[in-house]
Coordinates of C-alpha atoms and ligand atoms in Angstrom, one line a residue:
M229 CA 13.2 -10.8 3.3
I230 CA 13.4 -7.4 1.6
R231 CA 11.5 -8.1 -1.6
L232 CA 10.2 -11.4 -3.2
F233 CA 13.1 -11.1 -5.7
D234 CA 16.7 -9.9 -5.6
Q235 CA 17.1 -6.3 -6.5
H236 CA 20.8 -6.4 -6.7
K237 CA 23.5 -8.8 -7.8
I238 CA 26.4 -6.3 -7.7
R239 CA 25.4 -3.7 -5.0
R240 CA 26.3 -4.9 -1.5
Q241 CA 22.9 -5.1 0.3
K242 CA 21.7 -6.8 3.5
E243 CA 18.6 -6.7 5.7
L244 CA 19.1 -5.4 9.2
D245 CA 16.6 -7.8 10.6
G246 CA 17.0 -9.5 13.9
I247 CA 17.2 -8.1 17.4
W248 CA 17.7 -4.4 18.0
K249 CA 18.1 -2.8 21.4
F250 CA 15.1 -0.6 22.3
V251 CA 15.2 2.0 25.0
K252 CA 11.8 3.3 26.0
E253 CA 11.4 7.0 26.9
D254 CA 11.5 6.1 30.6
G255 CA 14.9 4.4 30.1
S256 CA 13.7 0.8 30.3
E257 CA 15.5 -1.4 27.8
Y258 CA 14.2 -4.3 25.7
D259 CA 15.5 -6.6 23.0
L260 CA 13.0 -6.3 20.2
P261 CA 12.8 -8.1 16.8
V262 CA 12.9 -5.9 13.7
P263 CA 10.6 -6.0 11.7
G264 CA 8.1 -5.9 14.6
C265 CA 5.7 -3.9 16.7
W266 CA 6.8 -3.1 20.2
E267 CA 3.3 -3.9 21.4
Q268 CA 4.1 -7.6 21.0
H269 CA 6.2 -7.3 24.2
P270 CA 4.1 -8.1 27.3
E271 CA 5.3 -4.9 29.0
L272 CA 4.6 -2.7 25.9
L273 CA 1.1 -4.0 24.9
T274 CA -0.5 -0.6 25.0
Y275 CA 2.6 1.7 24.9
R276 CA 1.9 4.8 22.9
G277 CA 5.0 7.0 23.1
K278 CA 8.6 7.3 22.1
G279 CA 11.6 5.1 22.1
T280 CA 15.0 4.6 20.5
F281 CA 16.3 1.6 18.6
Y282 CA 20.0 0.8 18.3
K283 CA 21.9 -1.5 16.0
K284 CA 25.7 -2.0 15.6
V285 CA 26.9 -2.5 12.0
Y286 CA 30.4 -3.3 10.7
V287 CA 31.9 -1.7 7.5
R288 CA 34.7 -3.6 5.8
E289 CA 36.2 -0.7 3.8
K290 CA 35.6 3.0 3.4
T291 CA 32.3 3.5 1.5
N292 CA 29.0 5.4 1.2
I293 CA 26.1 3.8 3.2
R294 CA 22.5 3.9 2.0
L295 CA 20.0 3.0 4.7
E296 CA 16.4 2.2 3.6
F297 CA 13.5 1.9 6.0
K298 CA 10.5 0.3 4.5
G299 CA 8.2 1.3 7.3
V300 CA 8.7 2.9 10.8
S301 CA 5.5 3.6 12.8
H302 CA 4.9 6.3 12.7
T303 CA 7.7 8.9 12.9
A304 CA 11.4 8.2 12.7
D305 CA 14.6 10.3 13.2
V306 CA 17.6 8.3 12.1
Y307 CA 21.2 8.9 13.2
F308 CA 24.5 7.3 12.2
D309 CA 27.2 7.4 14.9
D310 CA 25.0 10.2 16.5
A311 CA 25.0 12.3 13.3
F312 CA 21.5 13.1 12.1
V313 CA 20.7 11.4 8.8
V314 CA 16.9 11.6 8.0
H315 CA 13.4 12.3 9.4
H316 CA 10.3 10.7 8.2
Y317 CA 6.6 10.7 9.1
N318 CA 4.2 7.9 8.2
A319 CA 4.4 4.2 9.0
F320 CA 3.2 3.1 5.5
T321 CA 5.8 4.6 3.1
G322 CA 9.5 3.9 2.9
F323 CA 12.3 6.3 3.1
C324 CA 16.1 6.3 2.9
G325 CA 19.2 8.2 4.1
I326 CA 22.7 8.4 2.7
V327 CA 25.9 8.6 4.8
K328 CA 28.9 9.5 2.7
N329 CA 32.6 8.5 3.3
V330 CA 32.0 6.0 6.2
E331 CA 35.3 4.7 7.5
A332 CA 35.9 0.9 7.9
G333 CA 35.0 -0.4 11.4
E334 CA 32.0 -0.6 13.7
H335 CA 29.2 2.0 13.6
V336 CA 25.9 2.5 15.4
I337 CA 22.5 3.2 13.8
K338 CA 20.1 4.9 16.1
V339 CA 16.4 5.4 15.2
E340 CA 14.2 7.5 17.4
V341 CA 10.6 6.3 17.0
D342 CA 7.3 8.1 18.0
N343 CA 3.8 6.7 17.7
T344 CA 2.0 9.4 19.7
F345 CA -1.1 11.2 18.6
G346 CA -1.5 14.9 18.4
E347 CA -1.4 17.9 16.0
H348 CA 2.0 16.7 14.7
S349 CA 0.3 13.6 13.3
A350 CA -2.5 14.4 11.0
L351 CA -2.9 10.9 9.5
H352 CA -2.0 8.6 12.3
T353 CA -4.9 9.3 14.7
P354 CA -7.2 7.4 17.0
N355 CA -9.0 5.4 14.4
D356 CA -10.9 2.2 13.3
Y357 CA -7.5 0.5 12.9
Y358 CA -4.5 0.6 15.2
T359 CA -1.3 2.6 14.9
Y360 CA 1.4 0.4 16.4
G361 CA 4.9 1.4 17.4
G362 CA 8.2 0.3 16.0
M363 CA 10.1 -0.6 12.8
I364 CA 7.2 -2.6 11.3
R365 CA 8.8 -3.3 7.9
P366 CA 12.3 -4.3 6.7
V367 CA 15.4 -2.2 7.2
V368 CA 18.0 -2.3 4.4
F369 CA 21.8 -1.6 4.7
E370 CA 23.7 -1.0 1.5
E371 CA 27.2 0.0 0.5
I372 CA 27.2 2.2 -2.6
G373 CA 29.8 4.0 -4.7
D374 CA 29.7 7.7 -5.5
V375 CA 27.5 6.9 -8.5
Y376 CA 24.5 4.7 -8.1
I377 CA 21.0 4.1 -9.4
Q378 CA 18.4 5.8 -7.2
N379 CA 15.3 4.6 -9.0
V380 CA 13.9 2.9 -12.2
H381 CA 10.4 3.4 -13.5
F382 CA 8.7 1.3 -16.1
K383 CA 5.5 2.3 -17.9
P384 CA 4.2 -0.3 -20.4
Y385 CA 2.0 0.6 -23.3
K386 CA 0.7 -1.0 -26.5
Q387 CA 1.0 0.5 -30.0
V388 CA -0.5 -1.3 -33.0
E389 CA -0.6 -4.5 -31.1
K390 CA 3.1 -4.3 -30.0
W391 CA 4.4 -3.8 -26.5
F392 CA 6.5 -0.8 -25.7
A393 CA 7.6 0.8 -22.5
E394 CA 8.8 4.2 -21.2
I395 CA 11.7 3.5 -19.0
T396 CA 13.3 6.2 -16.8
V397 CA 16.5 5.6 -14.8
T398 CA 17.5 8.1 -12.1
V399 CA 21.2 8.1 -11.4
E400 CA 22.8 10.0 -8.5
N401 CA 26.4 11.3 -8.2
L402 CA 27.4 11.7 -4.6
G403 CA 31.0 12.5 -5.4
E404 CA 32.7 15.9 -5.4
E405 CA 33.9 15.3 -9.0
A406 CA 31.9 15.2 -12.3
K407 CA 31.4 11.6 -13.6
N408 CA 30.4 10.2 -17.0
V409 CA 28.9 6.7 -16.9
E410 CA 27.1 4.4 -19.3
V411 CA 23.6 3.2 -18.3
E412 CA 22.7 -0.2 -19.7
V413 CA 19.2 -1.6 -19.4
S414 CA 18.1 -5.1 -20.5
L415 CA 14.9 -7.2 -20.5
E416 CA 15.0 -10.7 -22.0
D417 CA 16.5 -10.3 -25.5
V418 CA 16.4 -6.5 -25.6
T419 CA 19.3 -4.3 -24.4
F420 CA 19.7 -0.5 -24.7
V421 CA 22.1 2.0 -23.4
G422 CA 22.4 5.7 -22.5
Q423 CA 25.0 8.1 -21.1
A424 CA 24.9 9.9 -17.8
D425 CA 27.3 12.8 -17.9
M426 CA 27.0 14.1 -14.3
E427 CA 28.2 17.1 -12.4
A428 CA 29.4 16.6 -8.8
N429 CA 26.6 16.1 -6.2
S430 CA 23.9 15.9 -8.9
S431 CA 21.3 13.5 -10.2
K432 CA 20.2 12.8 -13.7
I433 CA 17.2 11.0 -15.3
I434 CA 17.8 9.1 -18.5
S435 CA 14.7 7.8 -20.4
W436 CA 13.9 5.6 -23.3
N437 CA 10.8 4.5 -25.2
Q438 CA 11.6 1.0 -26.2
E439 CA 9.8 -1.8 -28.1
F440 CA 9.7 -5.3 -26.6
P441 CA 8.7 -7.7 -29.4
N442 CA 8.8 -11.0 -27.6
V443 CA 6.9 -10.6 -24.3
K444 CA 3.6 -11.9 -23.0
E445 CA 1.0 -9.7 -21.3
W446 CA 0.4 -9.6 -17.5
N447 CA -3.1 -10.3 -16.4
S448 CA -4.9 -12.1 -13.5
E449 CA -5.0 -15.4 -15.2
T450 CA -1.4 -15.3 -16.6
P451 CA 0.6 -12.8 -14.5
N452 CA 3.7 -12.9 -16.6
L453 CA 6.6 -11.1 -15.0
Y454 CA 10.0 -10.0 -16.4
Y455 CA 13.2 -8.7 -14.8
L456 CA 14.2 -5.2 -15.9
K457 CA 18.0 -5.1 -15.2
S458 CA 19.8 -1.8 -15.1
C459 CA 23.5 -1.2 -14.4
L460 CA 26.0 1.6 -14.5
K461 CA 29.4 1.0 -16.3
T462 CA 32.6 3.0 -16.6
E463 CA 34.1 3.7 -20.0
N464 CA 36.2 0.5 -19.8
G465 CA 33.1 -1.6 -18.9
K466 CA 33.5 -1.9 -15.1
I467 CA 30.1 -2.3 -13.4
L468 CA 29.6 0.3 -10.7
D469 CA 26.1 -0.5 -9.6
D470 CA 23.0 -2.5 -10.6
Y471 CA 19.3 -2.3 -9.9
I472 CA 16.8 -5.0 -10.8
E473 CA 13.0 -4.4 -11.0
R474 CA 10.3 -6.9 -11.7
I475 CA 7.6 -5.7 -14.1
G476 CA 4.6 -6.8 -16.2
F477 CA 3.2 -5.7 -19.6
R478 CA -0.3 -4.6 -19.0
E479 CA -2.4 -1.5 -19.7
V480 CA -5.3 -0.2 -17.6
S481 CA -8.1 1.8 -19.1
L482 CA -11.8 2.6 -18.7
K483 CA -14.7 2.1 -21.2
G484 CA -18.2 2.9 -20.3
Y485 CA -19.0 1.4 -16.9
R486 CA -16.0 -1.0 -17.1
L487 CA -12.4 -1.1 -16.0
L488 CA -10.4 -2.7 -18.8
L489 CA -7.2 -4.7 -18.4
N490 CA -5.4 -5.0 -21.7
G491 CA -8.6 -3.9 -23.4
K492 CA -10.7 -6.6 -21.7
P493 CA -13.4 -5.7 -19.1
V494 CA -12.7 -6.9 -15.6
F495 CA -15.0 -7.1 -12.5
L496 CA -13.2 -6.6 -9.3
K497 CA -14.3 -9.2 -6.7
G498 CA -12.3 -7.8 -3.8
F499 CA -11.6 -7.5 -0.1
N500 CA -10.6 -4.6 2.0
R501 CA -7.5 -5.8 3.9
H502 CA -5.8 -4.0 6.9
E503 CA -2.2 -5.0 7.7
D504 CA -2.9 -6.4 11.1
Y505 CA -2.5 -9.9 12.6
G506 CA -3.3 -11.2 16.1
T507 CA -0.3 -10.5 18.4
L508 CA 2.0 -9.3 15.5
G509 CA 0.2 -6.0 14.9
S510 CA 1.0 -4.4 11.5
A511 CA 4.4 -6.1 11.2
L512 CA 3.1 -9.0 9.0
P513 CA 5.7 -11.6 8.1
L514 CA 5.6 -13.1 4.6
Q515 CA 3.9 -16.3 6.0
V516 CA 0.8 -14.2 6.9
M517 CA 0.8 -12.3 3.6
V518 CA 0.9 -15.6 1.7
Q519 CA -1.8 -17.1 3.9
D520 CA -4.0 -14.0 3.3
M521 CA -3.4 -14.3 -0.4
D522 CA -4.2 -18.1 -0.5
M523 CA -7.4 -17.6 1.5
M524 CA -8.6 -14.6 -0.6
Q525 CA -7.9 -16.6 -3.8
E526 CA -9.6 -19.7 -2.4
V527 CA -12.9 -17.8 -2.1
G528 CA -12.5 -16.5 -5.7
S529 CA -11.2 -13.0 -5.0
N530 CA -9.3 -11.2 -7.8
A531 CA -8.7 -7.9 -6.1
V532 CA -7.7 -6.3 -2.8
R533 CA -8.0 -2.7 -1.5
T534 CA -5.1 -1.6 0.7
C535 CA -7.4 0.2 3.2
H536 CA -6.4 2.8 4.2
Y537 CA -2.7 3.3 3.4
P538 CA 0.1 2.1 1.1
N539 CA 1.0 -1.5 1.7
D540 CA 4.2 -3.5 2.3
E541 CA 6.1 -4.0 -1.0
R542 CA 6.4 -7.7 -0.3
F543 CA 2.6 -8.0 -0.3
L544 CA 2.5 -6.0 -3.6
D545 CA 5.2 -8.3 -5.0
L546 CA 2.9 -11.2 -4.1
C547 CA -0.1 -9.6 -5.8
D548 CA 2.1 -9.2 -8.9
E549 CA 3.0 -12.9 -8.8
R550 CA -0.6 -14.0 -8.2
G551 CA -2.4 -11.6 -10.6
M552 CA -4.3 -10.1 -7.7
L553 CA -5.5 -6.6 -8.8
V554 CA -4.8 -3.8 -6.3
W555 CA -6.5 -0.6 -5.4
E556 CA -3.8 1.2 -3.4
E557 CA -4.6 4.4 -1.6
N558 CA -2.9 7.1 0.4
H559 CA -3.1 7.2 4.1
A560 CA -6.4 8.7 5.3
R561 CA -9.5 7.3 7.0
G562 CA -12.6 9.2 8.0
F563 CA -11.3 12.8 8.4
G564 CA -14.0 15.5 8.7
L565 CA -13.1 19.0 7.7
E566 CA -11.6 19.9 11.1
R567 CA -9.1 17.1 10.9
M568 CA -8.4 17.9 7.2
Q569 CA -7.6 21.4 8.3
N570 CA -4.8 20.2 10.7
P571 CA -1.9 22.3 9.6
N572 CA 0.1 19.2 8.8
F573 CA -2.6 17.4 6.9
E574 CA -2.0 18.5 3.3
K575 CA 1.8 18.2 3.4
Q576 CA 1.6 14.7 5.1
C577 CA -0.9 13.6 2.4
E578 CA 1.2 15.1 -0.4
D579 CA 4.3 13.3 0.9
C580 CA 2.4 10.0 1.2
I581 CA 1.2 10.2 -2.4
A582 CA 4.6 11.1 -3.7
E583 CA 6.3 8.3 -1.9
M584 CA 3.5 5.7 -2.6
I585 CA 3.7 6.4 -6.4
A586 CA 7.5 6.7 -6.6
Q587 CA 8.0 3.4 -4.6
H588 CA 5.1 1.3 -6.0
Y589 CA 5.0 2.6 -9.6
N590 CA 6.3 -0.6 -11.2
H591 CA 3.8 -3.0 -9.7
P592 CA 1.6 -4.3 -12.6
A593 CA -1.0 -5.5 -10.0
I594 CA -1.8 -1.9 -8.9
V595 CA -4.6 -0.8 -11.3
I596 CA -6.2 2.0 -9.3
W597 CA -4.8 4.9 -7.1
G598 CA -7.2 5.9 -4.3
I599 CA -7.2 8.8 -1.9
L600 CA -9.0 10.1 1.2
N601 CA -11.3 7.4 2.4
E602 CA -14.5 9.0 3.8
C603 CA -13.1 12.4 4.2
A604 CA -14.9 15.8 3.9
S605 CA -15.8 15.6 0.3
E606 CA -19.2 17.3 1.0
T607 CA -17.4 20.6 1.7
P608 CA -15.9 23.2 -0.6
E609 CA -12.7 23.3 1.4
G610 CA -12.5 19.5 1.3
R611 CA -13.1 19.6 -2.5
E612 CA -10.1 21.8 -2.9
M613 CA -7.9 19.2 -1.2
Y614 CA -9.4 16.3 -3.1
Q615 CA -8.8 18.2 -6.4
K616 CA -5.2 18.9 -5.4
Q617 CA -4.5 15.3 -4.6
Y618 CA -6.1 13.9 -7.8
E619 CA -4.0 16.4 -9.8
Q620 CA -0.9 15.4 -7.9
I621 CA -1.5 11.7 -8.8
K622 CA -2.1 12.5 -12.5
A623 CA 1.1 14.6 -12.6
L624 CA 3.0 11.5 -11.3
D625 CA 1.2 8.7 -13.2
T626 CA -1.3 9.0 -16.0
S627 CA -1.4 5.2 -16.5
R628 CA -3.9 4.4 -13.7
P629 CA -7.4 5.6 -13.0
T630 CA -8.2 7.4 -9.7
T631 CA -11.0 7.0 -7.2
S632 CA -12.0 7.7 -3.6
A633 CA -14.4 5.9 -1.3
T634 CA -17.1 8.2 -0.2
C635 CA -19.7 8.0 2.6
R636 CA -21.1 11.5 2.1
H637 CA -24.2 10.1 0.5
F638 CA -26.4 12.6 -1.2
S639 CA -24.1 15.4 -0.2
D640 CA -20.7 14.6 -1.8
I641 CA -19.6 17.4 -4.2
C642 CA -16.5 15.7 -5.6
L643 CA -17.9 12.9 -7.7
D644 CA -16.9 14.8 -10.9
L645 CA -13.2 14.6 -10.0
P646 CA -12.2 10.9 -10.0
D647 CA -12.2 8.5 -12.9
I648 CA -14.1 5.9 -11.0
V649 CA -16.9 6.7 -8.4
S650 CA -16.7 4.5 -5.3
F651 CA -18.9 4.4 -2.2
N652 CA -19.1 2.6 1.1
M653 CA -22.5 1.2 2.1
Y654 CA -23.6 -0.9 5.1
S655 CA -27.3 -1.5 4.2
G656 CA -28.6 -4.0 6.7
W657 CA -25.9 -3.3 9.2
Y658 CA -25.8 0.4 10.1
Q659 CA -29.1 1.1 8.4
D660 CA -31.9 -1.4 8.6
V661 CA -32.9 -1.0 5.0
S662 CA -33.3 -3.2 1.9
V663 CA -29.9 -3.5 0.2
K664 CA -31.6 -3.4 -3.2
E665 CA -33.7 -0.3 -2.6
R666 CA -30.8 1.6 -1.0
H667 CA -28.5 0.6 -3.8
E668 CA -30.9 2.0 -6.5
K669 CA -31.2 5.3 -4.6
E670 CA -27.4 5.5 -4.3
M671 CA -26.8 4.8 -8.0
D672 CA -29.5 7.3 -9.1
W673 CA -27.9 10.0 -6.8
I674 CA -24.4 9.2 -8.2
A675 CA -25.6 9.7 -11.8
S676 CA -27.1 13.1 -10.8
A677 CA -24.1 14.3 -8.8
G678 CA -21.3 14.2 -11.2
G679 CA -20.8 10.4 -11.6
E680 CA -23.0 10.0 -14.7
G681 CA -21.5 7.3 -17.0
K682 CA -18.5 6.6 -14.8
P683 CA -17.6 3.1 -13.6
V684 CA -18.8 2.6 -10.0
I685 CA -17.3 0.4 -7.3
V686 CA -19.0 -0.6 -4.1
S687 CA -15.8 0.0 -2.1
E688 CA -17.1 -1.3 1.3
F689 CA -20.1 -3.4 2.4
G690 CA -20.5 -6.0 5.1
A691 CA -21.4 -6.7 8.7
A692 CA -19.7 -7.6 12.0
A693 CA -19.7 -11.0 13.6
I694 CA -17.9 -12.3 16.6
Y695 CA -15.8 -15.3 15.6
G696 CA -17.5 -18.4 17.1
Y697 CA -20.7 -16.7 18.1
R698 CA -23.5 -18.8 16.5
D699 CA -27.2 -18.1 16.9
R700 CA -30.1 -20.0 15.4
G701 CA -32.1 -16.8 15.4
R702 CA -29.3 -15.3 13.2
C703 CA -29.2 -12.2 15.5
K704 CA -26.8 -9.3 14.9
W705 CA -23.2 -10.1 15.7
S706 CA -23.7 -13.8 15.0
E707 CA -21.8 -15.4 12.2
E708 CA -25.1 -16.3 10.6
R709 CA -26.3 -12.7 10.3
Q710 CA -23.0 -11.6 8.8
A711 CA -23.2 -14.4 6.3
D712 CA -26.9 -13.5 5.4
L713 CA -26.0 -9.8 4.9
I714 CA -23.0 -10.5 2.7
R715 CA -25.1 -12.9 0.7
E716 CA -27.9 -10.2 0.3
N717 CA -25.4 -7.6 -0.8
L718 CA -23.6 -9.8 -3.3
E719 CA -26.8 -11.0 -4.8
V720 CA -27.8 -7.3 -5.5
Y721 CA -24.5 -6.1 -6.7
R722 CA -23.9 -8.9 -9.1
E723 CA -27.0 -7.8 -11.1
D724 CA -25.9 -4.2 -11.6
P725 CA -24.0 -3.7 -15.0
R726 CA -23.0 -0.2 -13.8
L727 CA -20.6 -1.7 -11.3
T728 CA -17.1 -2.6 -12.2
G729 CA -16.3 -4.0 -8.8
V730 CA -17.1 -4.7 -5.1
F731 CA -14.9 -4.9 -2.1
I732 CA -16.1 -6.7 1.0
W733 CA -15.4 -4.9 4.3
Q734 CA -13.3 -6.7 5.4
F735 CA -11.0 -9.6 5.0
A736 CA -9.8 -10.0 8.6
D737 CA -10.8 -8.5 11.9
C738 CA -8.4 -5.8 13.0
K739 CA -7.5 -4.0 16.3
V740 CA -8.8 -0.5 16.7
T741 CA -7.8 2.4 19.0
E742 CA -9.6 2.5 22.3
E743 CA -10.4 6.2 22.0
E744 CA -13.2 8.3 20.7
W745 CA -16.2 6.3 19.3
F746 CA -13.8 3.5 18.3
A747 CA -13.8 2.5 22.0
T748 CA -17.4 1.2 21.4
R749 CA -16.1 -1.5 19.2
A750 CA -16.6 -5.0 20.7
R751 CA -13.2 -6.4 21.8
C752 CA -11.6 -3.1 20.6
H753 CA -11.6 -4.7 17.2
N754 CA -13.3 -4.0 13.9
N755 CA -15.1 -7.4 13.7
K756 CA -16.3 -7.3 10.1
G757 CA -13.7 -9.7 8.9
V758 CA -14.9 -12.8 7.1
V759 CA -12.0 -14.3 9.1
D760 CA -10.9 -13.2 12.6
E761 CA -7.5 -11.7 13.4
Y762 CA -6.0 -15.1 13.5
R763 CA -7.4 -15.9 10.0
R764 CA -10.0 -18.4 11.4
P765 CA -12.9 -18.4 8.9
K766 CA -16.4 -17.3 9.9
E767 CA -19.5 -18.7 8.2
A768 CA -19.4 -15.7 5.8
Y769 CA -16.2 -17.0 4.3
D770 CA -18.1 -19.9 2.7
V771 CA -20.8 -17.6 1.4
V772 CA -18.1 -15.5 -0.3
K773 CA -16.6 -18.7 -1.7
E774 CA -20.1 -19.7 -3.1
L775 CA -20.9 -16.3 -4.6
F776 CA -17.7 -14.6 -5.7
P777 CA -17.5 -16.9 -8.7
T778 CA -21.0 -15.9 -9.8
L779 CA -20.1 -12.2 -10.0
M780 CA -19.9 -10.9 -13.5
G781 CA -16.7 -12.2 -14.9
V782 CA -16.8 -9.5 -17.6
Ligands
ADA848 C1 -16.0 2.9 7.1 C2 -14.5 2.9 7.0 C3 -13.8 1.6 7.3 C4 -14.5 1.0 8.6 C5 -16.0 0.8 8.2 C6 -16.7 0.2 9.4 O1 -16.6 2.7 5.8 O2 -14.0 3.3 5.7 O3 -12.5 1.9 7.6 O4 -14.4 1.9 9.6 O5 -16.6 2.1 8.0 O6 -16.4 -0.9 9.8 O7 -17.7 0.9 9.9

């Protein structure tokens, strides 16, 4: 499955899922499923290296081919019949390549994949989550004409109690001749058109500000979704291409200490969720995404943080359908200044932000853009990079607030930059301190260090527990202790009106890299999930179920 809805009725599109041939760097060959992680194969459990995937495809008649890769971990070089098509770094954002004038017949797609660490990879590093290898998300194969729709963006807004939207359609002309096409856009009973008069080998953006009189708002309780249908037509009405997006009418804003959705205050009762499952690694099938969603909603969660990277579009589609509010963030976890000064760091962050926003812009569920989890925000050099990334986000999207989860307590010099201040705090786990006392100190410091008057989110808190380890003395690492600490934290946070949300660290246990200090993690897992990596609930799961509903509903 590519998305949870059909994006095309006219454009020929298929998913290249199934078995691909994989040739490891040493020449050994495997039949691997795509999407998938190569670590699921018993001989590749710990393989960190390079390998090449091959897939034969058949083209019925001469056409242009558009290949879209939703996620390749972590670096891909794509070839079509041995001709280079596209290079991409980062497992967590999609990318595409175009091959023009492909003759009818059989062709071979080759994808060289690399999940090694080193200076070439500033974002995928040994970390408190695992960087797997392979084509972890869907691969899409499309046949397109010379003129096609490259992207559609939809930004809803309200004016005098009526819904409007700014719609932009980007059209590409791959041909060697100028083309003039009509662009038609429709949503329910509203249709509007524009003209794209295009030079050869060019692209054009057409935009509208359009009123939509008969629509219902999107929110957590009633996540109303609509199909935004765009198509390209010739002068005599022949449809050349189509592009369907699924959107929601909602506005996000801030007022005092609160995040507002459609003008109403919300309190985010969330989980941090890594894309990681048992033996499947980061290639989560829809079944797991739905199970995660059902479990998070069962305990009363209304929000999820895509720690620490952009998520699979199918999960974001599910959040749109279920009204699950999303803090999506760029790809970064715990980089001190030295790692932020890797020569590839800034460009790889910039590319990730650009791709994350371009590809996920239309999801109504995304209400916050985050950056740089626990990076060097206590340094002037780090501040420059934080500032640059916040500015990049605002240049691409002014409709959503920004934030960043800090752990530079009492030393962070960037709290004046984001719209919302967020901090990670493990009182009772890493520090044997009273949650309440430590929280008050943190909030006082935030107010004095640039965060005065801003909404605050406790972006991480929790404790570890080994699934199945029970102890009547409630010792550390027992399910009982984890449950006690989550209870103590939630009972403190629910009393603080300056908070507009909390995110438990974390929903499910996840694998970590057995390098650096992460190797000290029991089982080579981050064990702070309220469920384990197979979604088996720990005692804390029921504490969350008891307490989430008591958190401020306003
Ligand atoms: C940090 C980090 C998380 C995780 C957590 C932990 O806050 O943001 O990714 O590593 O600590 O479990 O210690």
